[in-house]
CSV table of N, CA, C and O and ligand atoms in Angstrom, one decimal:
chain,number,residue,atom,x,y,z
A,1,UNK,N,34.4,2.0,80.2
A,1,UNK,CA,33.9,0.5,80.1
A,1,UNK,C,33.6,0.3,78.7
A,1,UNK,O,33.1,1.0,77.9
A,2,UNK,N,34.2,-0.8,78.3
A,2,UNK,CA,33.9,-1.4,76.8
A,2,UNK,C,32.6,-1.9,76.7
A,2,UNK,O,31.9,-2.5,77.6
A,3,UNK,N,32.0,-1.8,75.4
A,3,UNK,CA,30.7,-2.2,75.1
A,3,UNK,C,30.6,-3.8,75.2
A,3,UNK,O,31.8,-4.3,74.5
A,4,UNK,N,29.7,-4.2,75.6
A,4,UNK,CA,29.6,-5.8,75.6
A,4,UNK,C,29.2,-6.3,74.1
A,4,UNK,O,28.2,-5.6,73.6
A,5,UNK,N,29.7,-7.3,73.7
A,5,UNK,CA,29.2,-7.8,72.4
A,5,UNK,C,27.9,-8.4,72.5
A,5,UNK,O,27.5,-8.7,73.7
A,6,UNK,N,27.2,-8.6,71.5
A,6,UNK,CA,25.8,-9.0,71.5
A,6,UNK,C,25.8,-10.5,71.8
A,6,UNK,O,24.7,-11.1,71.9
A,7,UNK,N,26.9,-11.1,71.5
A,7,UNK,CA,26.9,-12.6,72.0
A,7,UNK,C,27.4,-12.7,73.3
A,7,UNK,O,28.1,-11.9,73.9
A,8,UNK,N,27.4,-14.0,73.9
A,8,UNK,CA,27.8,-14.1,75.4
A,8,UNK,C,29.0,-14.9,75.6
A,8,UNK,O,29.2,-14.9,76.8
A,9,UNK,N,29.5,-15.5,74.7
A,9,UNK,CA,30.6,-16.4,74.8
A,9,UNK,C,30.3,-17.7,75.3
A,9,UNK,O,31.1,-18.6,75.5
A,10,UNK,N,29.0,-18.0,75.2
A,10,UNK,CA,28.5,-19.4,75.3
A,10,UNK,C,28.6,-20.2,74.2
A,10,UNK,O,28.4,-19.8,73.1
A,11,UNK,N,29.0,-21.5,74.4
A,11,UNK,CA,29.3,-22.2,73.2
A,11,UNK,C,28.2,-23.4,73.3
A,11,UNK,O,27.9,-23.9,74.2
A,12,UNK,N,28.1,-23.9,72.1
A,12,UNK,CA,27.4,-25.3,72.0
A,12,UNK,C,28.3,-26.3,71.4
A,12,UNK,O,29.2,-25.9,70.5
A,13,UNK,N,28.1,-27.6,71.6
A,13,UNK,CA,29.0,-28.6,70.9
A,13,UNK,C,28.2,-29.6,70.3
A,13,UNK,O,27.0,-30.0,70.7
A,14,UNK,N,28.5,-29.8,68.9
A,14,UNK,CA,27.8,-30.7,68.0
A,14,UNK,C,28.7,-31.9,67.7
A,14,UNK,O,29.9,-31.7,67.3
A,15,UNK,N,28.2,-33.1,68.0
A,15,UNK,CA,29.1,-34.3,67.6
A,15,UNK,C,28.3,-35.0,66.4
A,15,UNK,O,27.1,-35.4,66.6
A,16,UNK,N,29.0,-35.4,65.4
A,16,UNK,CA,28.2,-36.0,64.4
A,16,UNK,C,28.3,-37.6,64.7
A,16,UNK,O,29.4,-38.1,65.1
A,17,UNK,N,27.1,-38.2,64.5
A,17,UNK,CA,27.1,-39.6,64.7
A,17,UNK,C,27.0,-40.3,63.4
A,17,UNK,O,26.9,-41.6,63.4
A,18,UNK,N,27.1,-39.7,62.2
A,18,UNK,CA,27.3,-40.3,61.0
A,18,UNK,C,28.0,-39.6,60.0
A,18,UNK,O,28.2,-38.2,60.4
A,19,UNK,N,28.4,-39.8,58.9
A,19,UNK,CA,28.9,-38.9,57.9
A,19,UNK,C,28.1,-38.0,57.3
A,19,UNK,O,26.9,-38.4,57.2
A,20,UNK,N,28.4,-36.8,56.8
A,20,UNK,CA,27.8,-36.0,56.2
A,20,UNK,C,26.6,-35.1,57.1
A,20,UNK,O,25.6,-34.7,56.5
A,21,UNK,N,26.9,-35.1,58.3
A,21,UNK,CA,26.0,-34.0,59.1
A,21,UNK,C,26.2,-32.7,58.8
A,21,UNK,O,27.3,-32.3,58.6
A,22,UNK,N,25.2,-32.0,58.4
A,22,UNK,CA,25.0,-30.6,58.0
A,22,UNK,C,24.6,-29.8,59.0
A,22,UNK,O,23.6,-29.9,59.8
A,23,UNK,N,25.4,-28.7,59.2
A,23,UNK,CA,25.1,-27.7,60.2
A,23,UNK,C,24.9,-26.3,59.3
A,23,UNK,O,25.8,-26.0,58.6
A,24,UNK,N,23.7,-25.8,59.6
A,24,UNK,CA,23.4,-24.7,58.8
A,24,UNK,C,23.1,-23.5,59.7
A,24,UNK,O,22.4,-23.5,60.6
A,25,UNK,N,24.1,-22.4,59.6
A,25,UNK,CA,23.8,-21.1,60.4
A,25,UNK,C,22.8,-20.3,59.8
A,25,UNK,O,22.7,-19.9,58.6
A,26,UNK,N,21.8,-19.8,60.6
A,26,UNK,CA,20.7,-18.8,60.1
A,26,UNK,C,21.0,-17.4,60.6
A,26,UNK,O,21.4,-17.4,61.8
A,27,UNK,N,20.7,-16.4,59.9
A,27,UNK,CA,20.9,-15.1,60.2
A,27,UNK,C,20.0,-14.5,61.3
A,27,UNK,O,18.9,-15.0,61.3
A,28,UNK,N,20.7,-13.6,62.1
A,28,UNK,CA,20.0,-13.0,63.0
A,28,UNK,C,19.2,-11.9,62.3
A,28,UNK,O,19.7,-11.2,61.3
A,29,UNK,N,17.9,-11.3,62.8
A,29,UNK,CA,17.5,-10.2,62.4
A,29,UNK,C,16.2,-10.7,61.7
A,29,UNK,O,15.8,-11.7,61.9
A,30,UNK,N,15.6,-9.7,61.0
A,30,UNK,CA,14.2,-9.8,60.4
A,30,UNK,C,14.2,-10.8,59.3
A,30,UNK,O,13.3,-11.8,59.3
A,31,UNK,N,15.2,-10.9,58.7
A,31,UNK,CA,15.4,-12.0,57.5
A,31,UNK,C,16.0,-13.2,58.1
A,31,UNK,O,16.9,-13.2,59.0
A,32,UNK,N,15.4,-14.3,57.9
A,32,UNK,CA,16.1,-15.6,58.2
A,32,UNK,C,16.6,-16.4,57.0
A,32,UNK,O,15.9,-17.0,56.1
A,33,UNK,N,17.9,-16.3,56.8
A,33,UNK,CA,18.6,-16.9,55.8
A,33,UNK,C,19.7,-17.8,56.1
A,33,UNK,O,20.2,-17.5,57.2
A,34,UNK,N,20.0,-18.7,55.1
A,34,UNK,CA,21.3,-19.6,55.4
A,34,UNK,C,22.4,-18.7,55.1
A,34,UNK,O,22.4,-18.0,54.2
A,35,UNK,N,23.5,-18.7,56.2
A,35,UNK,CA,24.7,-17.9,55.8
A,35,UNK,C,26.0,-18.6,55.8
A,35,UNK,O,26.8,-18.3,55.4
A,36,UNK,N,25.8,-19.9,56.3
A,36,UNK,CA,27.2,-20.7,56.3
A,36,UNK,C,26.5,-22.2,56.6
A,36,UNK,O,25.7,-22.6,57.4
A,37,UNK,N,27.3,-23.0,55.8
A,37,UNK,CA,27.0,-24.6,55.9
A,37,UNK,C,28.2,-25.3,56.2
A,37,UNK,O,29.2,-24.9,55.5
A,38,UNK,N,28.1,-26.1,57.1
A,38,UNK,CA,29.4,-26.8,57.5
A,38,UNK,C,28.9,-28.3,57.5
A,38,UNK,O,27.9,-28.7,57.9
A,39,UNK,N,29.9,-29.1,57.0
A,39,UNK,CA,29.6,-30.6,57.1
A,39,UNK,C,30.6,-31.4,58.0
A,39,UNK,O,31.8,-31.1,58.0
A,40,UNK,N,29.9,-32.4,58.7
A,40,UNK,CA,30.7,-33.1,59.7
A,40,UNK,C,30.7,-34.5,59.3
A,40,UNK,O,29.7,-35.0,59.0
A,41,UNK,N,31.7,-35.2,59.4
A,41,UNK,CA,31.8,-36.6,59.4
A,41,UNK,C,31.7,-37.4,60.6
A,41,UNK,O,32.0,-36.5,61.7
A,42,UNK,N,31.5,-38.6,60.7
A,42,UNK,CA,31.1,-39.4,62.0
A,42,UNK,C,32.3,-39.2,62.8
A,42,UNK,O,33.6,-39.3,62.4
A,43,UNK,N,32.1,-38.7,64.1
A,43,UNK,CA,33.1,-38.6,65.2
A,43,UNK,C,33.7,-37.1,65.2
A,43,UNK,O,34.3,-36.8,66.2
A,44,UNK,N,33.3,-36.5,64.1
A,44,UNK,CA,33.9,-35.1,64.3
A,44,UNK,C,32.9,-34.2,65.1
A,44,UNK,O,31.8,-34.4,65.2
A,45,UNK,N,33.7,-33.3,65.8
A,45,UNK,CA,33.0,-32.4,66.8
A,45,UNK,C,33.2,-30.9,66.1
A,45,UNK,O,34.2,-30.5,65.8
A,46,UNK,N,32.1,-30.2,66.6
A,46,UNK,CA,32.1,-28.7,66.1
A,46,UNK,C,31.8,-28.0,67.6
A,46,UNK,O,30.9,-28.3,68.1
A,47,UNK,N,32.6,-27.1,67.9
A,47,UNK,CA,32.4,-26.0,68.9
A,47,UNK,C,31.9,-24.9,68.3
A,47,UNK,O,32.6,-24.2,67.5
A,48,UNK,N,30.7,-24.4,68.6
A,48,UNK,CA,29.9,-23.1,67.9
A,48,UNK,C,29.5,-22.1,68.9
A,48,UNK,O,29.1,-22.5,70.0
A,49,UNK,N,29.4,-20.9,68.5
A,49,UNK,CA,28.8,-19.9,69.4
A,49,UNK,C,27.7,-19.0,68.5
A,49,UNK,O,27.8,-19.0,67.3
A,50,UNK,N,26.6,-18.8,69.2
A,50,UNK,CA,25.7,-17.6,68.7
A,50,UNK,C,26.1,-16.4,68.6
A,50,UNK,O,26.7,-16.1,69.8
A,51,UNK,N,26.2,-15.6,67.5
A,51,UNK,CA,26.7,-14.3,67.5
A,51,UNK,C,25.7,-13.3,66.9
A,51,UNK,O,24.6,-13.6,66.7
A,52,UNK,N,26.2,-12.1,66.8
A,52,UNK,CA,25.4,-11.1,66.0
A,52,UNK,C,24.8,-11.4,64.8
A,52,UNK,O,24.0,-10.9,64.1
A,53,UNK,N,25.7,-12.5,63.9
A,53,UNK,CA,25.3,-12.9,62.7
A,53,UNK,C,24.3,-14.1,62.7
A,53,UNK,O,23.7,-14.4,61.8
A,54,UNK,N,24.5,-14.8,63.8
A,54,UNK,CA,23.9,-16.2,64.0
A,54,UNK,C,22.9,-16.1,65.0
A,54,UNK,O,23.4,-16.2,66.0
A,55,UNK,N,21.5,-16.5,64.9
A,55,UNK,CA,20.7,-16.6,65.9
A,55,UNK,C,20.1,-18.0,66.1
A,55,UNK,O,19.4,-18.3,67.0
A,56,UNK,N,20.3,-18.9,64.9
A,56,UNK,CA,19.6,-20.1,65.1
A,56,UNK,C,20.6,-21.0,64.1
A,56,UNK,O,21.3,-20.7,63.1
A,57,UNK,N,20.4,-22.4,64.5
A,57,UNK,CA,21.3,-23.4,63.7
A,57,UNK,C,20.4,-24.5,63.5
A,57,UNK,O,19.6,-24.8,64.2
A,58,UNK,N,20.4,-24.8,62.3
A,58,UNK,CA,19.7,-26.1,61.8
A,58,UNK,C,20.7,-27.2,61.6
A,58,UNK,O,21.7,-27.1,60.9
A,59,UNK,N,20.2,-28.4,62.0
A,59,UNK,CA,20.9,-29.5,61.7
A,59,UNK,C,20.4,-30.6,61.1
A,59,UNK,O,19.0,-30.9,61.3
A,60,UNK,N,21.2,-31.3,60.2
A,60,UNK,CA,20.5,-32.4,59.4
A,60,UNK,C,21.4,-33.6,59.7
A,60,UNK,O,22.7,-33.5,59.5
A,61,UNK,N,20.8,-34.6,60.1
A,61,UNK,CA,21.6,-35.9,60.1
A,61,UNK,C,21.7,-36.3,61.7
A,61,UNK,O,21.1,-35.5,62.5
A,62,UNK,N,22.3,-37.5,61.9
A,62,UNK,CA,22.4,-38.0,63.1
A,62,UNK,C,23.5,-37.3,63.9
A,62,UNK,O,24.7,-37.2,63.5
A,63,UNK,N,23.2,-36.7,65.1
A,63,UNK,CA,24.2,-35.8,65.7
A,63,UNK,C,23.5,-35.9,67.3
A,63,UNK,O,22.6,-36.0,67.6
A,64,UNK,N,24.7,-35.5,68.1
A,64,UNK,CA,24.3,-35.2,69.6
A,64,UNK,C,24.9,-33.6,69.8
A,64,UNK,O,25.9,-33.3,69.3
A,65,UNK,N,23.8,-32.9,70.4
A,65,UNK,CA,24.0,-31.6,70.6
A,65,UNK,C,24.1,-31.2,72.0
A,65,UNK,O,23.2,-31.8,72.8
A,66,UNK,N,25.1,-30.7,72.5
A,66,UNK,CA,25.3,-30.4,73.9
A,66,UNK,C,25.4,-28.8,74.1
A,66,UNK,O,26.1,-28.1,73.6
A,67,UNK,N,24.3,-28.4,75.0
A,67,UNK,CA,24.1,-27.0,75.5
A,67,UNK,C,24.2,-26.8,77.0
A,67,UNK,O,24.0,-27.8,77.7
A,68,UNK,N,24.0,-25.6,77.4
A,68,UNK,CA,23.9,-25.5,78.8
A,68,UNK,C,22.3,-25.8,79.3
A,68,UNK,O,22.4,-26.0,80.5
A,69,UNK,N,21.5,-26.0,78.3
A,69,UNK,CA,20.1,-26.4,78.7
A,69,UNK,C,20.1,-27.9,78.7
A,69,UNK,O,19.0,-28.6,79.0
A,70,UNK,N,21.1,-28.7,78.2
A,70,UNK,CA,21.2,-30.1,78.3
A,70,UNK,C,21.7,-30.7,77.0
A,70,UNK,O,21.9,-29.9,76.1
A,71,UNK,N,21.4,-31.9,76.7
A,71,UNK,CA,21.9,-32.6,75.7
A,71,UNK,C,20.8,-33.3,74.7
A,71,UNK,O,19.7,-33.7,75.4
A,72,UNK,N,20.9,-33.3,73.6
A,72,UNK,CA,19.7,-33.9,72.7
A,72,UNK,C,20.5,-34.6,71.6
A,72,UNK,O,21.5,-34.2,70.9
A,73,UNK,N,19.9,-35.8,71.3
A,73,UNK,CA,20.6,-36.7,70.3
A,73,UNK,C,19.5,-36.9,69.2
A,73,UNK,O,18.4,-37.3,69.6
A,74,UNK,N,19.9,-36.7,68.0
A,74,UNK,CA,19.0,-36.8,66.9
A,74,UNK,C,19.2,-38.3,66.2
A,74,UNK,O,20.4,-38.3,65.6
A,75,UNK,N,18.5,-39.1,66.4
A,75,UNK,CA,18.8,-40.4,65.8
A,75,UNK,C,18.0,-40.8,64.4
A,75,UNK,O,18.4,-41.9,63.9
A,76,UNK,N,17.3,-39.8,64.1
A,76,UNK,CA,16.6,-40.0,62.9
A,76,UNK,C,17.4,-39.9,61.5
A,76,UNK,O,18.3,-39.0,61.6
B,1,LIG,N1,16.3,-14.2,61.8
B,1,LIG,C1,15.6,-15.0,62.9
B,1,LIG,C2,15.9,-14.2,64.1
B,1,LIG,O1,16.9,-13.3,64.3
B,1,LIG,C3,16.1,-16.3,63.0
B,1,LIG,C4,15.6,-17.3,64.1
B,1,LIG,C5,15.9,-17.1,65.4
B,1,LIG,C6,14.7,-18.2,63.7
B,1,LIG,N2,15.2,-18.0,66.0
B,1,LIG,C7,14.2,-18.9,65.2
B,1,LIG,C8,13.8,-18.8,62.8
B,1,LIG,C9,13.5,-19.8,65.2
B,1,LIG,C10,13.1,-19.9,62.9
B,1,LIG,C11,12.9,-20.4,64.2
B,1,LIG,O2,15.0,-14.1,65.1
């Protein structure tokens, strides 16, 4: 049997509701650092996955986030 990866294959969807929405990936493990930044313009969608490298995502700007836990919309 092959080893299971440390991520599950689960995805989240982020839809930008304005230009310049920033998605920042934070590292997994003892240190919490930014390791990737992505910019979305209004109407753009990103499908993303938590992996062995990414354990948290920080979002800046108006966006809608859809996960298996539900949807949340940041209007501020
Ligand atoms: N490096 C942290 C970790 O792997 C990143 C992290 C996960 C985090 N969840 C968080 C940082 C919640 C702040 C708040 O656990």
